[in-house]
Short mmCIF file of C-alpha atoms in Angstrom, two decimals:
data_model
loop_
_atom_site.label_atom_id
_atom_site.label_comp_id
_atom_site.label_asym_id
_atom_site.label_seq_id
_atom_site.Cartn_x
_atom_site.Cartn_y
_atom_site.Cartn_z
CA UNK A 25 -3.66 -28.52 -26.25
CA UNK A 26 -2.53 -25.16 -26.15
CA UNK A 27 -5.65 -23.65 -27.35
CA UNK A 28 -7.25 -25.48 -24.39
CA UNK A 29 -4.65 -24.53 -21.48
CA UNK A 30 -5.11 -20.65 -22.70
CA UNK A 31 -8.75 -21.01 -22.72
CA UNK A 32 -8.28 -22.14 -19.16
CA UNK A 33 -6.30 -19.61 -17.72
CA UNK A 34 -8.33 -16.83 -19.77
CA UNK A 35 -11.72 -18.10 -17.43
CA UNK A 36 -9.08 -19.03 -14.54
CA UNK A 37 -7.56 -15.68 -13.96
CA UNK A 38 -9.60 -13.74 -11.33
CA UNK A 39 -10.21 -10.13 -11.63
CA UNK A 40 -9.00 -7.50 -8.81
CA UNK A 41 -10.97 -4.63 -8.15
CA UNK A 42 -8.16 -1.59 -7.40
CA UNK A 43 -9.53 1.15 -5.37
CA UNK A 44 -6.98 3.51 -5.95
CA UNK A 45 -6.81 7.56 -6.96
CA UNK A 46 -4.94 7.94 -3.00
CA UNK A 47 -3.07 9.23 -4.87
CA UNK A 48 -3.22 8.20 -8.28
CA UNK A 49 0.60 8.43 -8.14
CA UNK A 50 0.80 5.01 -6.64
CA UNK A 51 -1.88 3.30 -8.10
CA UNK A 52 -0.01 4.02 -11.58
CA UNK A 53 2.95 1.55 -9.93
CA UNK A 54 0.00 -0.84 -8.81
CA UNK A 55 -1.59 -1.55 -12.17
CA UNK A 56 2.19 -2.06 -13.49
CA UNK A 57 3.29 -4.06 -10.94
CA UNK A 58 0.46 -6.57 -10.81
CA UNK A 59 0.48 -7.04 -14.78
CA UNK A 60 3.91 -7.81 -14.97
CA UNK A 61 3.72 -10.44 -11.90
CA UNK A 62 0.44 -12.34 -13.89
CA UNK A 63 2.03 -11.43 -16.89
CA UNK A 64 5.80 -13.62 -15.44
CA UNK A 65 2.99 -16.06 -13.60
CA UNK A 66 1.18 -16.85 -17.27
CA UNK A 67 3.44 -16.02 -19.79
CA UNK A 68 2.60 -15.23 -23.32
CA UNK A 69 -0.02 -12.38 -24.10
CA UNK A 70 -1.19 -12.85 -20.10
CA UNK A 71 -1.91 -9.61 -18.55
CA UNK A 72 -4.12 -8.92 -15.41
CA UNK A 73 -8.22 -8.21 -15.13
CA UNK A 74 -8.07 -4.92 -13.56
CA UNK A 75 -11.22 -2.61 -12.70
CA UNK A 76 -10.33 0.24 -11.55
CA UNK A 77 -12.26 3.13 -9.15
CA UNK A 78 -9.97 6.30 -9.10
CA UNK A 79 -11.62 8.43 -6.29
CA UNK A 80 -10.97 12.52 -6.01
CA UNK A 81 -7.96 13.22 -3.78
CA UNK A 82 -8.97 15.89 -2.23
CA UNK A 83 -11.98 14.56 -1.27
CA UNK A 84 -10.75 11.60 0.79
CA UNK A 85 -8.15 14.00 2.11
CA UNK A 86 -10.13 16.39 3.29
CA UNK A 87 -12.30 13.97 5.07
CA UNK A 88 -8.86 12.64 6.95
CA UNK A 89 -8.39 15.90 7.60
CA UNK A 90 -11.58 16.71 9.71
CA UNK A 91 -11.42 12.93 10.97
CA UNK A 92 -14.31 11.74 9.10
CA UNK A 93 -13.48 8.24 8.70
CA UNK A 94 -17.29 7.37 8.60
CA UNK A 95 -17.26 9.13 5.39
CA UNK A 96 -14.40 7.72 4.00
CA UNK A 97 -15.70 4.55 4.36
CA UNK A 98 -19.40 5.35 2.98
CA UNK A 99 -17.32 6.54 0.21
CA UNK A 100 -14.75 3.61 -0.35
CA UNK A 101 -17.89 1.11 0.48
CA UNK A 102 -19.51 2.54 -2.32
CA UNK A 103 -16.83 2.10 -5.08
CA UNK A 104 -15.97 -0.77 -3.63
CA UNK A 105 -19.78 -2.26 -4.44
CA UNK A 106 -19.24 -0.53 -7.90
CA UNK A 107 -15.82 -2.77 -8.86
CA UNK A 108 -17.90 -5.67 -8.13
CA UNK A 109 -20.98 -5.08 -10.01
CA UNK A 110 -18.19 -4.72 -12.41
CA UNK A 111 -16.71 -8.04 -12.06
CA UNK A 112 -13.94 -7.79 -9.14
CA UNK A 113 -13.28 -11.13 -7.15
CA UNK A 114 -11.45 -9.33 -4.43
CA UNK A 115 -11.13 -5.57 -3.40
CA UNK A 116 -7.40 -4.30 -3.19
CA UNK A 117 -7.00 -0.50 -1.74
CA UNK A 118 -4.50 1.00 -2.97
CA UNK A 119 -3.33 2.88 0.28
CA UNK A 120 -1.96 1.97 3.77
CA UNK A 121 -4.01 4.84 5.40
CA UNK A 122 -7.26 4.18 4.32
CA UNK A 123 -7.00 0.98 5.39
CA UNK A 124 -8.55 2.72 8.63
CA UNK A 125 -11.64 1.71 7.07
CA UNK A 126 -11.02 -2.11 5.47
CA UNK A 127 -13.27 -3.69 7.89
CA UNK A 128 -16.27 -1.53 6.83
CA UNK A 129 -15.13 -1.63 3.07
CA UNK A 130 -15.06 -5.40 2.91
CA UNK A 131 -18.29 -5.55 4.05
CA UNK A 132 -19.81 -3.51 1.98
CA UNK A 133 -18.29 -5.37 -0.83
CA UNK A 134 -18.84 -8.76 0.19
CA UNK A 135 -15.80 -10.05 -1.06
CA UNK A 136 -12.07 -10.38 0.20
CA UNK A 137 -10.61 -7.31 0.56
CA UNK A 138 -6.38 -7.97 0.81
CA UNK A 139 -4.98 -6.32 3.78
CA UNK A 140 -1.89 -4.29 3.29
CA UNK A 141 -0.31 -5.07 6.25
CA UNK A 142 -0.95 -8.71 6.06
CA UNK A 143 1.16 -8.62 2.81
CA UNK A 144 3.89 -6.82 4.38
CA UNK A 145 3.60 -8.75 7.88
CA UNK A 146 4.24 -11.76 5.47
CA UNK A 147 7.28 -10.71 4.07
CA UNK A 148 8.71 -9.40 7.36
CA UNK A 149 8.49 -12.40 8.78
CA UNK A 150 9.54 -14.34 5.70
CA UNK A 151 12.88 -12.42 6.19
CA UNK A 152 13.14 -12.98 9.99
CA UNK A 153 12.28 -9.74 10.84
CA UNK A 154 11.36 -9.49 14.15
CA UNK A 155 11.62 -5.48 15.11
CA UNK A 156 10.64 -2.62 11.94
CA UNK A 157 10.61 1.28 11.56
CA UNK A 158 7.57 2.42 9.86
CA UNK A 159 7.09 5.41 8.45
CA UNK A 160 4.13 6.38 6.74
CA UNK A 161 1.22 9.18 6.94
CA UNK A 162 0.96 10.67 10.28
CA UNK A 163 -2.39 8.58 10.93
CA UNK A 164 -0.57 4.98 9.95
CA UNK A 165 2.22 5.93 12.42
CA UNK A 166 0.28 7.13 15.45
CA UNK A 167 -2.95 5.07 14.96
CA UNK A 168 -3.75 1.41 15.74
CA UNK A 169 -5.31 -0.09 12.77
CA UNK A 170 -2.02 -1.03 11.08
CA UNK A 171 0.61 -1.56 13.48
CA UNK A 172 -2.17 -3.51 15.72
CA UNK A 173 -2.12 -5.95 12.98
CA UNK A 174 1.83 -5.82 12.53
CA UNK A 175 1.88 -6.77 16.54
CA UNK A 176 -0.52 -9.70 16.43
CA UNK A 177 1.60 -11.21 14.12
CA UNK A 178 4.43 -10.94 16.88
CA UNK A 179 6.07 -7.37 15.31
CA UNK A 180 7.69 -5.10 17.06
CA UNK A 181 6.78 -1.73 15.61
CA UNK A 182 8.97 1.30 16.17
CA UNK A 183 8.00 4.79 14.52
CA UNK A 184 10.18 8.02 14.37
CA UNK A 185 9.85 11.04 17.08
CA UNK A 186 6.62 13.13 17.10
CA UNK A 187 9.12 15.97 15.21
CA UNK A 188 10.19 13.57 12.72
CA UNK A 189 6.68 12.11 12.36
CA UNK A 190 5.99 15.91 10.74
CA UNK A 191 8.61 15.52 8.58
CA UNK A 192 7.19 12.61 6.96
CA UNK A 193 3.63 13.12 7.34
CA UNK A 194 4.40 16.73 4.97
CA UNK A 195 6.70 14.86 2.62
CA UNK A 196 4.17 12.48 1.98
CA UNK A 197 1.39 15.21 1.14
CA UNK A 198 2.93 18.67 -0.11
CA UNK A 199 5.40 16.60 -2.24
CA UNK A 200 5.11 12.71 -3.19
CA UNK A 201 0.78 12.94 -3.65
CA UNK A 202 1.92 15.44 -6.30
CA UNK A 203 4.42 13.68 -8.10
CA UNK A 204 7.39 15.93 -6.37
CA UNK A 205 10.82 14.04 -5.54
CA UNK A 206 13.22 16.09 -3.79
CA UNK A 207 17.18 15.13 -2.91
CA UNK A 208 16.88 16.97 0.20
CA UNK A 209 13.67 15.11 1.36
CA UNK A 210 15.29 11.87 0.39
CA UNK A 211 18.38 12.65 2.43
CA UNK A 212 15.91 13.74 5.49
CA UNK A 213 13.98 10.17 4.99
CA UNK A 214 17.49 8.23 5.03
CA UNK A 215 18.30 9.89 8.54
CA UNK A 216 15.15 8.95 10.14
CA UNK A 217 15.67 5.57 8.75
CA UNK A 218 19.20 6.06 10.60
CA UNK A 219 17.84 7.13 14.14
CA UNK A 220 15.57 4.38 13.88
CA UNK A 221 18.31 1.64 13.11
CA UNK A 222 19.83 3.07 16.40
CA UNK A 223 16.84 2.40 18.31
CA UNK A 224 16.45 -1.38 17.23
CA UNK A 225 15.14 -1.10 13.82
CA UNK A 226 16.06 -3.98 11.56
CA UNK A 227 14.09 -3.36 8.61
CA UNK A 228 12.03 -0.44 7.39
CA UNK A 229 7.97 -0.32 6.30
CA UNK A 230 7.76 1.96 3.31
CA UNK A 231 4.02 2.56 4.58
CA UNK A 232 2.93 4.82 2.23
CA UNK A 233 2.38 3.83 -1.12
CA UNK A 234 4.10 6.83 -2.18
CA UNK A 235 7.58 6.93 -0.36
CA UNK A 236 8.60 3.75 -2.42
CA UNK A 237 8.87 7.32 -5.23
CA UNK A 238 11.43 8.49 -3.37
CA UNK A 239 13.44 5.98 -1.26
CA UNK A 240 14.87 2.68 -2.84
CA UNK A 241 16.64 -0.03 -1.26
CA UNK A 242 20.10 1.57 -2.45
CA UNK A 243 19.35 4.64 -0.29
CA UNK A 244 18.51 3.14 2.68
CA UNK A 245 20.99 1.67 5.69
CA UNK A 246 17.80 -0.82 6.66
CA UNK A 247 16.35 -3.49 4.24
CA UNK A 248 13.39 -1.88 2.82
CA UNK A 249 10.07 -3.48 2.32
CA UNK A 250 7.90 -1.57 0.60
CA UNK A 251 4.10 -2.19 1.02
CA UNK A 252 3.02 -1.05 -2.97
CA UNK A 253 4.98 -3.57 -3.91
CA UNK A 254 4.34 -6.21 -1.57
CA UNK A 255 0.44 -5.52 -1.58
CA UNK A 256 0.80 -5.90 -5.86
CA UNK A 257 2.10 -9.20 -5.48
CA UNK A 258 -0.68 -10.51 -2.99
CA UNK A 259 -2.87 -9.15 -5.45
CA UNK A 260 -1.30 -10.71 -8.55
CA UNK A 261 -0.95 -14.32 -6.74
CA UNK A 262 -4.60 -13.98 -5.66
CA UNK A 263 -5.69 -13.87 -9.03
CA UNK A 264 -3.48 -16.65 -11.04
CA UNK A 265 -4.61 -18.62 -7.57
CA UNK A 266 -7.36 -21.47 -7.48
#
């Protein structure tokens, strides 16, 4: 019998596809993340099917940079077509700002591709959340393809002041991408979190795979939900999910 229920889940489990490499800093917390959840899900010798597509950095950020998201997504279509010639059931990308191009991604992979923000709209709402800071890269705080999606859900989505916005948006690339935690960029995080708990805020969006690096919930006056980890567990319960 037991022979025959791990034979099951061994053809059961589904495989994600991880576009990640944005920067590889996070996706290191994805892959461990989603193995332990199927790992707890499973038990036993259970661990995840992962393929993985690391893209170049600098690449992808220097196509932000010039705003060429048609390249980006040419790019992240491609590898995306590449994890499932390789097996991948679903496409996960491992990065709230590229989700700019998850529309054009999905279909060029031709399989679900799980939104970041539905993941983290889910667990807002779970918690009664009805009003969130986000902070993030400058183009997830002033754009519309994430916090659109956070306000059809019935969100109310506050971000910090255009100074502050900076402040993150530099944090996030001349320190975090490259694996740099600094106290004093923590304790300028916590008093944006601050200004924005006196404007209404009841939770924060860690909406940057990277600033979950730097700020824990024990640092910040606002529950934190941070989108690496939420996305991971959409990811893991997709695949230990008929």
């Amino acid at each position: 019998m037991m022979d025959t229920f791990s034979s099951y889940w061994r053809t059961a489990v589904k495989t994600i596809g991880l576009l990640g490499g944005m920067s590889w800093e996070s996706t290191v917390t994805y892959y461990k993340e989603i193995n332990e959840r199927v790992a707890k899900a499973l038990g036993g010798l259970h661990s995840a099917k992962i393929v993985l597509y690391s893209v170049d950095f600098a690449e992808v950020e220097e196509q932000q940079a010039k705003g060429d998201w048609a390249g980006s997504a040419e790019l992240l279509g491609r590898a995306a077509k590449g994890l499932v010639a390789a097996g991948a059931d679903a496409i996960v990308i491992c990065t709230n700002t590229m989700h700019k191009v998850a529309d054009e991604v999905e279909r060029a992979a031709g399989v679900p591709l799980l939104h970041i923000a539905d993941a983290t709209a889910d667990a807002l709402l779970a918690a009664g959340v009805r009003r969130t800071a986000l902070l993030g890269t400058k183009y997830t705080m002033l754009q519309d393809f994430y916090k659109s999606r956070l306000i059809a859900r019935g969100l109310d989505v506050l971000i910090p002041t255009p100074e502050d916005v900076e402040v993150v948006n530099r944090v996030i690339y001349d320190e975090l991408c490259l694996g740099v935690i600094r106290d004093e960029s923590r304790q300028e995080f916590v008093r944006i979190i601050r200004d924005l708990e006196a404007k209404g805020a009841e939770a924060v969006i860690l909406g940057c795979t990277e600033i979950g690096l730097l700020v824990k919930q024990q640092d910040s006056p606002l529950p934190v939900f941070d989108t690496t980890i939420l996305h991971a567990e959409k990811a893991a319960a997709f695949a230990v999910t008929d």
